[in-house]
Amino acid sequence: MGDLARLARSAAVWQGLAGIALFLALWQVGGALHLPMLRHVPTPLEVLIQLATQVHSRQYWQSWYVSGQRVFLGYVIGVGLGVPLGLAMGMSRTFHSASFPLVEVLRPIPPLAWVPLSILFWPTMEQTIVSIIFLGAFFTVVLNVLGGVEAIDVNYRRAALSMGARPWHLFWKIVLPATSPSIFTGMAVGMGLTWEIVVAAEMIASIQAGLGFMMWQAYVGGNIALIIVSMASIGLAGLLSSGLIWMLGRRLTPWLRRT
Amino acid sequence: MSPGGGALSIRNVGKVYDPDGAGVIALDDISLEIGAGELCVVVGPSGCGKTTLLNCIAGFDTVSAGEISMDGVVLAAPGRKLAPGADRMVVFQAGALFPWKTVLWNITCGPVLSGRLSRSGAEEQARALLARVGLAGIERQYPGELSGGMKRRVEIIRALLNEPRVLLLDEPFRALDALTKIVMHEALLELFDLSHKTIVFITHDLEEAIFLGDRVAVMTTRPGRVKKLITIDLPRPRDYRLLTTARYRELKQEALEAIHEEALKAFVAGERELA
């Protein structure tokens, strides 16, 4: 609650909202003036009307739910495996040497490039989509966590050893808290990626629900206002979930707050 | 001899770094006897191996020749070293307070994690020492919220609470401004008079060395050796007024002559490296 109250008091938040309002106003005026680029694009008002009908439809919320569920599953597994792997790579030289080259070869492959192989690999399309969302979150988290561990000042470890710290102390009291800002950065960046991936996957895969699917249906059916509603929904979903991660990160790294 | 012990014996210690087969001699035949409860300052130009010597005492690094022992127990000899421990606490040049923990946790973590003190007992001692150096009331703050001078005092208190036999200070006041430094020196001396731990203090600031030390060891430029050992016969307790006395100036003159030669050599060597 404290976070929300702070947001409401922040001038930056109101300035940001004013920027969005200005954007919508220019778009509305441009539509009214019949600018050539905007000839086939509905005005914000028409989009708003479309949104008003959509919020009453079960199918719209179903799309949110289905996409959200895919993102959540793939993301949670990606973070759940990525954080321990990144920590292990950062702490063990041997494990780093053995795994880093493999990670570096696999990482540049765009998650969507895994689709054809994943279809063969996983029995259902649903699992295929979750698995490529997983890949997107996983590599981002691994690299950020690894970078975080490697950046820990050697003197923290030395100070702890001098004070008689045992190996588990070093992990729980030094490595984990020192790395946590990087963990949350990786998680927030990874979260953004997962929404990109889920939409693209829903558009190319033969699947019957989700925000990406809804947009593709609207495109096929020629409902341009619904395309824009879908786009805005995807943007909002990404914003909300990244915001959640940042808030969680803020809460768990209280020493980074500047008064 | 103080009850805590902490007599350090450094005998003919050498240290060669051999990263790419090209041996770099960091320390060359260093010998220094530091008595229990003595505040010994090691001064030398940058790169003379002061920090290397400290790391060898602390157990972070190995020696290539000679032997370091404390109260008769060998700390380091070629091929073996005693692991770092609470008997030899280090205060680092750049500071190593854990930013993610409060001041109170930072100070009490050593004795609490090792089980030597109860949390409440350690906190009581911590509060008393903080109050002693004028820092009461900052217990719940994070290190990031403190000024440089406050952080250094907190870090020295953290080291003291581990009840070390010897305190190793590696240019702890380097990053502080001149005015803060004077206050810090007095705070350190007050804690020193209180605890009478053996202190090895490393610096390249000559005035700091004379103001603080019982003895000042001037080191040669790389390879590091002890060039001159000066006994500082200024009375304790000391405060800033000492800085203007005749005896202080005499001692400074003596030390300056020794170190100037070395600083010049280090400068010329640096020029050569750059050329």
Short mmCIF file of C-alpha atoms in Angstrom, two decimals:
data_model
loop_
_atom_site.label_atom_id
_atom_site.label_comp_id
_atom_site.label_asym_id
_atom_site.label_seq_id
_atom_site.Cartn_x
_atom_site.Cartn_y
_atom_site.Cartn_z
CA MET A 1 0.00 0.00 0.00
CA GLY A 2 2.86 2.29 0.83
CA ASP A 3 4.13 1.83 -2.70
CA LEU A 4 0.79 2.85 -4.25
CA ALA A 5 0.47 5.89 -2.02
CA ARG A 6 3.99 6.93 -3.01
CA LEU A 7 3.10 6.49 -6.69
CA ALA A 8 0.02 8.71 -6.30
CA ARG A 9 2.13 11.47 -4.72
CA SER A 10 4.90 11.27 -7.27
CA ALA A 11 5.03 14.11 -9.80
CA ALA A 12 6.73 11.80 -12.31
CA VAL A 13 3.68 9.52 -12.34
CA TRP A 14 1.31 12.40 -13.10
CA GLN A 15 3.67 13.73 -15.78
CA GLY A 16 3.72 10.27 -17.34
CA LEU A 17 -0.07 10.10 -17.37
CA ALA A 18 -0.20 13.57 -18.91
CA GLY A 19 2.13 12.32 -21.68
CA ILE A 20 -0.22 9.45 -22.44
CA ALA A 21 -3.24 11.79 -22.45
CA LEU A 22 -1.46 14.13 -24.87
CA PHE A 23 -0.64 11.21 -27.17
CA LEU A 24 -4.31 10.13 -27.23
CA ALA A 25 -5.49 13.70 -27.83
CA LEU A 26 -3.12 14.15 -30.82
CA TRP A 27 -4.29 10.83 -32.22
CA GLN A 28 -7.96 11.88 -31.84
CA VAL A 29 -7.31 15.23 -33.51
CA GLY A 30 -5.31 13.57 -36.29
CA GLY A 31 -8.25 11.25 -36.94
CA ALA A 32 -10.69 14.14 -37.03
CA LEU A 33 -8.45 15.96 -39.56
CA HIS A 34 -8.41 12.82 -41.77
CA LEU A 35 -4.61 12.57 -41.90
CA PRO A 36 -3.68 10.04 -44.64
CA MET A 37 -1.73 7.73 -42.27
CA LEU A 38 -4.68 7.46 -39.94
CA ARG A 39 -7.23 6.84 -42.73
CA HIS A 40 -7.93 3.21 -41.73
CA VAL A 41 -7.13 3.62 -38.03
CA PRO A 42 -10.02 4.08 -35.63
CA THR A 43 -9.84 7.05 -33.25
CA PRO A 44 -9.14 6.54 -29.53
CA LEU A 45 -12.83 7.12 -28.86
CA GLU A 46 -13.80 4.26 -31.18
CA VAL A 47 -11.17 2.05 -29.53
CA LEU A 48 -12.59 3.00 -26.15
CA ILE A 49 -16.08 1.99 -27.28
CA GLN A 50 -14.66 -1.33 -28.50
CA LEU A 51 -12.95 -1.78 -25.13
CA ALA A 52 -16.24 -1.07 -23.34
CA THR A 53 -17.92 -3.92 -25.19
CA GLN A 54 -14.91 -6.21 -24.70
CA VAL A 55 -14.81 -5.83 -20.92
CA HIS A 56 -18.29 -7.32 -20.85
CA SER A 57 -17.28 -10.33 -22.93
CA ARG A 58 -16.15 -13.49 -21.25
CA GLN A 59 -13.84 -14.26 -24.13
CA TYR A 60 -11.78 -11.09 -23.56
CA TRP A 61 -11.00 -11.94 -19.97
CA GLN A 62 -10.45 -15.54 -20.97
CA SER A 63 -7.69 -14.31 -23.32
CA TRP A 64 -6.03 -12.43 -20.46
CA TYR A 65 -6.27 -15.46 -18.26
CA VAL A 66 -4.89 -17.94 -20.81
CA SER A 67 -1.94 -15.75 -21.83
CA GLY A 68 -1.27 -14.84 -18.22
CA GLN A 69 -1.22 -18.46 -17.22
CA ARG A 70 1.26 -19.37 -19.97
CA VAL A 71 3.52 -16.48 -19.02
CA PHE A 72 3.31 -17.31 -15.33
CA LEU A 73 4.18 -20.98 -15.80
CA GLY A 74 7.08 -20.44 -18.18
CA TYR A 75 8.37 -17.51 -16.15
CA VAL A 76 8.24 -19.21 -12.77
CA ILE A 77 10.06 -22.27 -14.10
CA GLY A 78 12.59 -20.02 -15.88
CA VAL A 79 13.34 -18.01 -12.75
CA GLY A 80 13.23 -21.09 -10.54
CA LEU A 81 15.91 -22.83 -12.58
CA GLY A 82 17.77 -19.72 -13.78
CA VAL A 83 18.57 -18.24 -10.36
CA PRO A 84 20.19 -21.39 -8.90
CA LEU A 85 22.08 -22.06 -12.14
CA GLY A 86 23.41 -18.49 -12.28
CA LEU A 87 24.47 -18.67 -8.62
CA ALA A 88 26.17 -22.03 -9.15
CA MET A 89 28.01 -20.75 -12.24
CA GLY A 90 29.18 -17.70 -10.31
CA MET A 91 30.41 -19.63 -7.30
CA SER A 92 32.06 -22.69 -8.85
CA ARG A 93 34.88 -22.17 -11.30
CA THR A 94 34.62 -25.74 -12.57
CA PHE A 95 30.89 -25.55 -13.10
CA HIS A 96 31.34 -22.19 -14.83
CA SER A 97 33.92 -23.58 -17.27
CA ALA A 98 31.73 -26.57 -18.02
CA SER A 99 28.44 -24.74 -18.55
CA PHE A 100 29.20 -21.21 -19.73
CA PRO A 101 30.14 -22.07 -23.34
CA LEU A 102 26.94 -24.11 -23.74
CA VAL A 103 24.84 -21.26 -22.34
CA GLU A 104 26.56 -18.79 -24.63
CA VAL A 105 25.84 -20.92 -27.72
CA LEU A 106 22.19 -21.49 -26.85
CA ARG A 107 21.44 -18.00 -25.57
CA PRO A 108 21.60 -16.05 -28.86
CA ILE A 109 19.02 -18.37 -30.46
CA PRO A 110 15.76 -16.39 -30.39
CA PRO A 111 13.17 -18.28 -28.32
CA LEU A 112 10.80 -18.35 -31.32
CA ALA A 113 13.42 -20.25 -33.32
CA TRP A 114 12.84 -23.11 -30.91
CA VAL A 115 9.19 -23.47 -32.00
CA PRO A 116 9.63 -26.05 -34.80
CA LEU A 117 11.81 -28.29 -32.65
CA SER A 118 9.66 -27.78 -29.56
CA ILE A 119 6.57 -28.95 -31.45
CA LEU A 120 8.32 -32.26 -32.04
CA PHE A 121 9.59 -32.37 -28.50
CA TRP A 122 6.46 -31.56 -26.49
CA PRO A 123 3.22 -33.54 -26.84
CA THR A 124 0.90 -30.51 -26.71
CA MET A 125 1.00 -27.03 -28.23
CA GLU A 126 0.35 -25.59 -24.78
CA GLN A 127 3.56 -27.12 -23.45
CA THR A 128 5.46 -25.90 -26.51
CA ILE A 129 4.43 -22.32 -25.81
CA VAL A 130 5.27 -22.56 -22.11
CA SER A 131 8.65 -24.06 -22.95
CA ILE A 132 9.69 -21.21 -25.24
CA ILE A 133 8.49 -18.64 -22.69
CA PHE A 134 10.66 -20.50 -20.23
CA LEU A 135 13.69 -20.15 -22.52
CA GLY A 136 13.20 -16.40 -22.82
CA ALA A 137 13.11 -15.87 -19.05
CA PHE A 138 15.73 -18.48 -18.25
CA PHE A 139 18.74 -17.15 -20.18
CA THR A 140 18.10 -13.55 -19.17
CA VAL A 141 17.95 -14.51 -15.50
CA VAL A 142 21.02 -16.79 -15.68
CA LEU A 143 23.22 -14.09 -17.22
CA ASN A 144 22.11 -11.36 -14.83
CA VAL A 145 22.58 -13.55 -11.76
CA LEU A 146 25.99 -14.71 -12.98
CA GLY A 147 27.05 -11.10 -13.57
CA GLY A 148 25.83 -10.22 -10.08
CA VAL A 149 27.85 -12.96 -8.39
CA GLU A 150 30.99 -12.10 -10.34
CA ALA A 151 30.71 -8.44 -9.37
CA ILE A 152 30.78 -9.12 -5.60
CA ASP A 153 33.73 -7.31 -4.01
CA VAL A 154 36.26 -9.91 -2.83
CA ASN A 155 36.68 -7.95 0.41
CA TYR A 156 33.13 -8.82 1.55
CA ARG A 157 34.10 -12.46 1.37
CA ARG A 158 37.43 -11.78 3.09
CA ALA A 159 35.78 -9.75 5.86
CA ALA A 160 33.26 -12.54 6.42
CA LEU A 161 35.98 -15.19 6.51
CA SER A 162 37.97 -13.14 9.02
CA MET A 163 34.91 -13.00 11.24
CA GLY A 164 34.69 -16.76 11.21
CA ALA A 165 31.92 -17.21 8.61
CA ARG A 166 31.20 -20.77 7.52
CA PRO A 167 30.47 -21.66 3.87
CA TRP A 168 26.69 -21.53 4.40
CA HIS A 169 27.05 -18.11 6.02
CA LEU A 170 28.97 -16.95 2.95
CA PHE A 171 26.10 -18.08 0.74
CA TRP A 172 23.12 -16.84 2.76
CA LYS A 173 24.64 -13.67 4.27
CA ILE A 174 26.98 -12.52 1.49
CA VAL A 175 26.42 -14.06 -1.94
CA LEU A 176 22.62 -14.12 -1.97
CA PRO A 177 21.96 -10.59 -0.67
CA ALA A 178 24.82 -9.13 -2.71
CA THR A 179 23.35 -10.73 -5.84
CA SER A 180 19.70 -9.93 -5.14
CA PRO A 181 19.63 -6.59 -7.02
CA SER A 182 20.92 -8.41 -10.12
CA ILE A 183 18.39 -11.19 -9.58
CA PHE A 184 15.54 -8.69 -9.64
CA THR A 185 16.95 -6.86 -12.66
CA GLY A 186 17.12 -10.18 -14.51
CA MET A 187 13.60 -11.03 -13.39
CA ALA A 188 12.17 -7.71 -14.58
CA VAL A 189 13.91 -7.85 -17.96
CA GLY A 190 12.91 -11.51 -18.33
CA MET A 191 9.30 -10.63 -17.54
CA GLY A 192 9.21 -8.14 -20.40
CA LEU A 193 10.55 -10.77 -22.77
CA THR A 194 7.94 -13.35 -21.80
CA TRP A 195 5.08 -11.11 -22.98
CA GLU A 196 6.79 -10.55 -26.32
CA ILE A 197 7.18 -14.28 -26.71
CA VAL A 198 3.70 -15.34 -25.66
CA VAL A 199 2.04 -13.02 -28.16
CA ALA A 200 4.28 -14.06 -31.04
CA ALA A 201 3.82 -17.73 -30.16
CA GLU A 202 0.04 -17.39 -30.01
CA MET A 203 0.06 -15.77 -33.43
CA ILE A 204 2.08 -18.46 -35.19
CA ALA A 205 0.93 -21.54 -33.30
CA SER A 206 -2.42 -23.14 -33.96
CA ILE A 207 -3.91 -22.43 -30.60
CA GLN A 208 -7.39 -21.33 -29.65
CA ALA A 209 -7.02 -18.65 -26.98
CA GLY A 210 -4.87 -15.85 -25.63
CA LEU A 211 -4.31 -12.14 -26.25
CA GLY A 212 -2.09 -12.82 -29.29
CA PHE A 213 -4.71 -15.17 -30.67
CA MET A 214 -7.43 -12.57 -30.08
CA MET A 215 -5.41 -10.01 -32.02
CA TRP A 216 -4.86 -12.40 -34.91
CA GLN A 217 -8.61 -13.20 -35.02
CA ALA A 218 -9.40 -9.48 -35.07
CA TYR A 219 -6.94 -9.05 -37.95
CA VAL A 220 -8.48 -11.91 -39.92
CA GLY A 221 -11.95 -10.57 -39.21
CA GLY A 222 -11.00 -6.99 -40.10
CA ASN A 223 -11.88 -5.52 -36.68
CA ILE A 224 -9.19 -2.88 -36.42
CA ALA A 225 -10.47 -1.39 -33.15
CA LEU A 226 -10.14 -4.84 -31.55
CA ILE A 227 -6.57 -5.14 -32.86
CA ILE A 228 -5.73 -1.95 -30.98
CA VAL A 229 -7.57 -3.10 -27.88
CA SER A 230 -5.50 -6.32 -27.98
CA MET A 231 -2.27 -4.38 -28.43
CA ALA A 232 -3.07 -2.06 -25.54
CA SER A 233 -4.02 -5.05 -23.37
CA ILE A 234 -0.70 -6.74 -24.08
CA GLY A 235 1.15 -3.53 -23.22
CA LEU A 236 -0.78 -3.18 -20.00
CA ALA A 237 -0.21 -6.82 -19.06
CA GLY A 238 3.54 -6.38 -19.54
CA LEU A 239 3.56 -3.16 -17.54
CA LEU A 240 1.60 -4.65 -14.65
CA SER A 241 3.71 -7.78 -14.36
CA SER A 242 7.03 -5.90 -14.62
CA GLY A 243 5.74 -3.41 -12.05
CA LEU A 244 4.96 -6.28 -9.73
CA ILE A 245 8.52 -7.57 -10.01
CA TRP A 246 10.00 -4.10 -9.36
CA MET A 247 7.80 -3.69 -6.30
CA LEU A 248 8.83 -7.09 -5.00
CA GLY A 249 12.47 -6.20 -5.64
CA ARG A 250 12.15 -2.90 -3.80
CA ARG A 251 10.63 -4.64 -0.84
CA LEU A 252 13.36 -7.27 -0.64
CA THR A 253 16.32 -4.91 -1.16
CA PRO A 254 15.53 -2.20 1.41
CA TRP A 255 19.16 -1.05 1.62
CA LEU A 256 19.02 0.32 -1.92
CA ARG A 257 16.37 2.89 -1.00
CA ARG A 258 17.74 6.38 -0.88
CA THR A 259 16.06 8.71 1.54
CA MET B 1 52.51 -7.77 27.79
CA SER B 2 48.80 -7.13 27.35
CA PRO B 3 46.52 -9.99 28.38
CA GLY B 4 45.16 -10.41 24.84
CA GLY B 5 48.57 -11.29 23.41
CA GLY B 6 49.09 -10.34 19.78
CA ALA B 7 52.88 -10.14 19.45
CA LEU B 8 53.71 -10.37 15.75
CA SER B 9 56.98 -11.63 14.44
CA ILE B 10 57.80 -11.09 10.77
CA ARG B 11 61.08 -12.77 9.85
CA ASN B 12 62.84 -12.49 6.48
CA VAL B 13 59.53 -12.57 4.63
CA GLY B 14 59.60 -12.51 0.84
CA LYS B 15 56.77 -12.60 -1.65
CA VAL B 16 57.13 -13.18 -5.38
CA TYR B 17 54.16 -12.94 -7.69
CA ASP B 18 54.59 -15.10 -10.73
CA PRO B 19 51.61 -14.49 -12.96
CA ASP B 20 53.11 -15.13 -16.43
CA GLY B 21 56.49 -16.56 -15.51
CA ALA B 22 57.86 -13.05 -15.05
CA GLY B 23 58.50 -12.99 -11.30
CA VAL B 24 57.52 -9.73 -9.63
CA ILE B 25 59.15 -9.30 -6.22
CA ALA B 26 56.58 -7.61 -3.97
CA LEU B 27 58.33 -8.18 -0.64
CA ASP B 28 62.04 -8.81 -0.16
CA ASP B 29 63.46 -9.98 3.15
CA ILE B 30 61.16 -8.03 5.46
CA SER B 31 61.77 -8.38 9.17
CA LEU B 32 59.74 -6.63 11.85
CA GLU B 33 58.98 -7.46 15.46
CA ILE B 34 55.75 -5.92 16.73
CA GLY B 35 55.09 -6.16 20.44
CA ALA B 36 51.75 -7.04 22.02
CA GLY B 37 49.62 -3.92 22.37
CA GLU B 38 51.84 -1.87 20.10
CA LEU B 39 50.54 0.45 17.40
CA CYS B 40 52.97 -0.01 14.56
CA VAL B 41 52.56 2.05 11.40
CA VAL B 42 54.00 0.90 8.10
CA VAL B 43 54.65 3.75 5.67
CA GLY B 44 55.83 3.54 2.11
CA PRO B 45 55.19 4.78 -1.40
CA SER B 46 52.35 3.30 -3.44
CA GLY B 47 53.12 -0.18 -4.75
CA CYS B 48 55.76 -0.97 -2.11
CA GLY B 49 53.98 -4.12 -0.99
CA LYS B 50 52.35 -2.79 2.19
CA THR B 51 48.99 -4.35 1.38
CA THR B 52 50.67 -7.60 0.36
CA LEU B 53 52.31 -7.82 3.77
CA LEU B 54 48.96 -7.23 5.45
CA ASN B 55 47.25 -9.88 3.32
CA CYS B 56 49.93 -12.38 4.31
CA ILE B 57 49.38 -11.67 8.02
CA ALA B 58 45.60 -11.88 7.60
CA GLY B 59 45.78 -15.23 5.83
CA PHE B 60 44.49 -14.02 2.46
CA ASP B 61 47.82 -14.58 0.74
CA THR B 62 50.85 -16.88 1.02
CA VAL B 63 54.50 -15.95 1.52
CA SER B 64 57.33 -17.16 -0.73
CA ALA B 65 60.05 -17.00 1.91
CA GLY B 66 60.49 -16.43 5.63
CA GLU B 67 57.90 -16.77 8.34
CA ILE B 68 55.17 -14.77 10.05
CA SER B 69 54.08 -15.83 13.51
CA MET B 70 51.85 -14.49 16.26
CA ASP B 71 52.46 -15.35 19.93
CA GLY B 72 54.69 -18.19 18.77
CA VAL B 73 52.15 -19.72 16.34
CA VAL B 74 53.14 -19.72 12.67
CA LEU B 75 50.66 -17.76 10.55
CA ALA B 76 52.44 -18.03 7.24
CA ALA B 77 55.47 -19.81 5.86
CA PRO B 78 56.25 -21.01 2.32
CA GLY B 79 53.64 -23.58 1.35
CA ARG B 80 51.36 -23.12 4.35
CA LYS B 81 49.19 -20.49 5.91
CA LEU B 82 46.70 -20.28 8.72
CA ALA B 83 43.19 -19.56 7.40
CA PRO B 84 41.80 -16.06 8.11
CA GLY B 85 40.20 -15.79 11.52
CA ALA B 86 38.81 -13.45 14.13
CA ASP B 87 42.22 -13.24 15.84
CA ARG B 88 43.45 -11.04 12.96
CA MET B 89 40.76 -8.56 11.87
CA VAL B 90 41.27 -6.44 8.77
CA VAL B 91 39.76 -3.04 8.05
CA PHE B 92 40.00 -2.58 4.30
CA GLN B 93 41.03 0.47 2.31
CA ALA B 94 37.75 0.62 0.39
CA GLY B 95 35.62 -0.57 3.31
CA ALA B 96 33.78 -3.84 3.53
CA LEU B 97 30.67 -3.16 5.57
CA PHE B 98 27.86 -5.29 4.14
CA PRO B 99 25.54 -2.77 2.46
CA TRP B 100 22.53 -5.10 2.75
CA LYS B 101 22.64 -5.28 6.53
CA THR B 102 22.03 -2.63 9.19
CA VAL B 103 24.87 -1.06 11.16
CA LEU B 104 23.96 -3.12 14.21
CA TRP B 105 23.94 -6.41 12.27
CA ASN B 106 27.25 -5.52 10.64
CA ILE B 107 28.91 -4.88 13.97
CA THR B 108 27.51 -7.90 15.77
CA CYS B 109 27.62 -10.53 13.02
CA GLY B 110 31.07 -11.92 13.86
CA PRO B 111 30.55 -12.87 17.50
CA VAL B 112 26.89 -13.83 16.91
CA LEU B 113 27.48 -16.10 13.89
CA SER B 114 30.44 -17.76 15.57
CA GLY B 115 28.34 -18.27 18.70
CA ARG B 116 30.79 -16.44 20.98
CA LEU B 117 28.21 -13.89 22.17
CA SER B 118 24.42 -13.88 22.41
CA ARG B 119 22.68 -11.42 20.08
CA SER B 120 21.57 -9.22 22.96
CA GLY B 121 25.02 -9.31 24.57
CA ALA B 122 26.73 -8.35 21.31
CA GLU B 123 24.21 -5.58 20.67
CA GLU B 124 24.80 -4.14 24.10
CA GLN B 125 28.56 -3.97 23.48
CA ALA B 126 27.99 -2.52 20.03
CA ARG B 127 25.76 0.25 21.35
CA ALA B 128 28.29 1.12 24.06
CA LEU B 129 31.15 1.38 21.55
CA LEU B 130 29.05 3.38 19.07
CA ALA B 131 28.16 5.85 21.80
CA ARG B 132 31.84 6.05 22.73
CA VAL B 133 32.77 7.39 19.27
CA GLY B 134 29.73 9.66 19.04
CA LEU B 135 27.58 7.46 16.83
CA ALA B 136 24.67 6.57 19.14
CA GLY B 137 21.37 6.19 17.33
CA ILE B 138 22.57 4.94 13.94
CA GLU B 139 22.07 1.23 14.76
CA ARG B 140 19.12 0.68 12.42
CA GLN B 141 20.59 2.55 9.46
CA TYR B 142 22.20 0.93 6.44
CA PRO B 143 25.87 1.67 5.64
CA GLY B 144 24.79 3.44 2.43
CA GLU B 145 23.12 6.11 4.56
CA LEU B 146 26.32 6.98 6.47
CA SER B 147 29.13 9.40 5.66
CA GLY B 148 32.62 8.09 4.92
CA GLY B 149 33.92 8.94 8.39
CA MET B 150 30.98 7.24 10.11
CA LYS B 151 31.46 4.10 8.03
CA ARG B 152 35.12 3.85 9.01
CA ARG B 153 34.32 4.17 12.71
CA VAL B 154 31.59 1.53 12.40
CA GLU B 155 34.00 -0.76 10.62
CA ILE B 156 36.70 -0.38 13.28
CA ILE B 157 34.10 -1.12 15.98
CA ARG B 158 32.99 -4.18 14.01
CA ALA B 159 36.59 -5.40 13.97
CA LEU B 160 37.05 -4.73 17.71
CA LEU B 161 33.90 -6.64 18.67
CA ASN B 162 35.49 -9.77 17.24
CA GLU B 163 38.12 -9.45 19.96
CA PRO B 164 41.07 -9.85 17.63
CA ARG B 165 44.58 -10.14 18.99
CA VAL B 166 45.79 -7.90 16.22
CA LEU B 167 43.94 -5.27 14.20
CA LEU B 168 45.14 -4.81 10.62
CA LEU B 169 44.22 -1.44 9.15
CA ASP B 170 44.88 -0.93 5.44
CA GLU B 171 44.86 2.82 4.73
CA PRO B 172 41.44 3.08 6.36
CA PHE B 173 41.23 6.88 6.21
CA ARG B 174 42.58 7.33 2.69
CA ALA B 175 39.32 8.50 1.15
CA LEU B 176 38.49 11.00 3.89
CA ASP B 177 39.01 14.75 3.81
CA ALA B 178 41.72 16.29 6.02
CA LEU B 179 39.35 17.57 8.71
CA THR B 180 37.48 14.29 9.07
CA LYS B 181 40.85 12.54 9.23
CA ILE B 182 41.93 14.43 12.35
CA VAL B 183 38.70 13.48 14.12
CA MET B 184 39.10 9.88 12.98
CA HIS B 185 42.65 9.72 14.31
CA GLU B 186 41.47 10.83 17.72
CA ALA B 187 38.59 8.34 17.63
CA LEU B 188 40.98 5.53 16.68
CA LEU B 189 43.43 6.46 19.43
CA GLU B 190 40.62 6.53 21.95
CA LEU B 191 39.56 3.01 20.92
CA PHE B 192 43.22 1.96 20.99
CA ASP B 193 43.76 3.28 24.52
CA LEU B 194 40.56 1.49 25.52
CA SER B 195 41.30 -1.93 24.05
CA HIS B 196 45.08 -1.99 23.77
CA LYS B 197 45.01 -4.37 20.85
CA THR B 198 48.09 -4.72 18.71
CA ILE B 199 47.51 -2.58 15.64
CA VAL B 200 49.31 -2.72 12.31
CA PHE B 201 48.36 0.43 10.45
CA ILE B 202 49.28 0.89 6.81
CA THR B 203 49.39 4.29 5.17
CA HIS B 204 51.37 6.53 2.85
CA ASP B 205 50.50 9.59 4.92
CA LEU B 206 53.52 10.46 7.06
CA GLU B 207 51.74 12.85 9.44
CA GLU B 208 49.11 10.23 10.13
CA ALA B 209 51.85 7.67 10.79
CA ILE B 210 53.68 9.81 13.36
CA PHE B 211 50.52 11.03 15.05
CA LEU B 212 49.21 7.49 15.58
CA GLY B 213 52.19 5.18 15.95
CA ASP B 214 54.39 3.87 18.71
CA ARG B 215 56.83 3.05 15.95
CA VAL B 216 56.89 3.85 12.26
CA ALA B 217 58.45 1.45 9.78
CA VAL B 218 59.41 3.17 6.54
CA MET B 219 59.40 0.76 3.61
CA THR B 220 61.49 0.92 0.48
CA THR B 221 59.87 1.05 -2.92
CA ARG B 222 59.37 -2.27 -4.72
CA PRO B 223 60.78 -4.73 -3.82
CA GLY B 224 59.53 -3.84 -0.33
CA ARG B 225 61.99 -3.91 2.56
CA VAL B 226 62.08 -2.08 5.89
CA LYS B 227 64.34 0.90 5.32
CA LYS B 228 64.08 2.65 8.67
CA LEU B 229 62.40 2.05 11.99
CA ILE B 230 61.53 5.20 13.93
CA THR B 231 60.38 5.12 17.55
CA ILE B 232 57.75 7.77 18.19
CA ASP B 233 58.37 8.92 21.75
CA LEU B 234 55.45 11.32 21.88
CA PRO B 235 53.34 11.00 25.04
CA ARG B 236 49.86 9.48 25.04
CA PRO B 237 47.00 10.31 25.14
CA ARG B 238 47.61 12.38 22.02
CA ASP B 239 45.40 15.02 20.47
CA TYR B 240 45.64 17.45 17.58
CA ARG B 241 47.76 19.98 19.55
CA LEU B 242 50.63 17.55 19.21
CA LEU B 243 50.86 18.39 15.50
CA THR B 244 52.51 21.74 16.25
CA THR B 245 55.10 20.62 18.83
CA ALA B 246 58.84 20.73 18.14
CA ARG B 247 59.37 17.02 18.80
CA TYR B 248 56.64 16.14 16.30
CA ARG B 249 58.37 18.25 13.65
CA GLU B 250 61.74 16.65 14.37
CA LEU B 251 60.30 13.17 13.96
CA LYS B 252 58.57 14.23 10.78
CA GLN B 253 61.82 15.61 9.42
CA GLU B 254 63.56 12.32 10.16
CA ALA B 255 60.85 10.23 8.53
CA LEU B 256 60.52 12.58 5.60
CA GLU B 257 64.19 12.20 4.68
CA ALA B 258 63.83 8.44 4.60
CA ILE B 259 60.63 8.38 2.63
CA HIS B 260 61.46 11.15 0.19
CA GLU B 261 64.29 9.11 -1.26
CA GLU B 262 61.94 6.17 -1.74
CA ALA B 263 59.13 8.25 -3.19
CA LEU B 264 61.60 9.63 -5.71
CA LYS B 265 62.72 6.12 -6.65
CA ALA B 266 59.09 5.01 -7.02
CA PHE B 267 58.44 8.05 -9.19
CA VAL B 268 61.38 7.35 -11.47
CA ALA B 269 60.43 3.67 -11.68
CA GLY B 270 56.89 4.71 -12.60
CA GLU B 271 58.24 6.97 -15.33
CA ARG B 272 60.26 4.05 -16.68
CA GLU B 273 57.22 1.80 -16.70
CA LEU B 274 55.27 4.37 -18.63
CA ALA B 275 58.07 5.00 -21.15
#
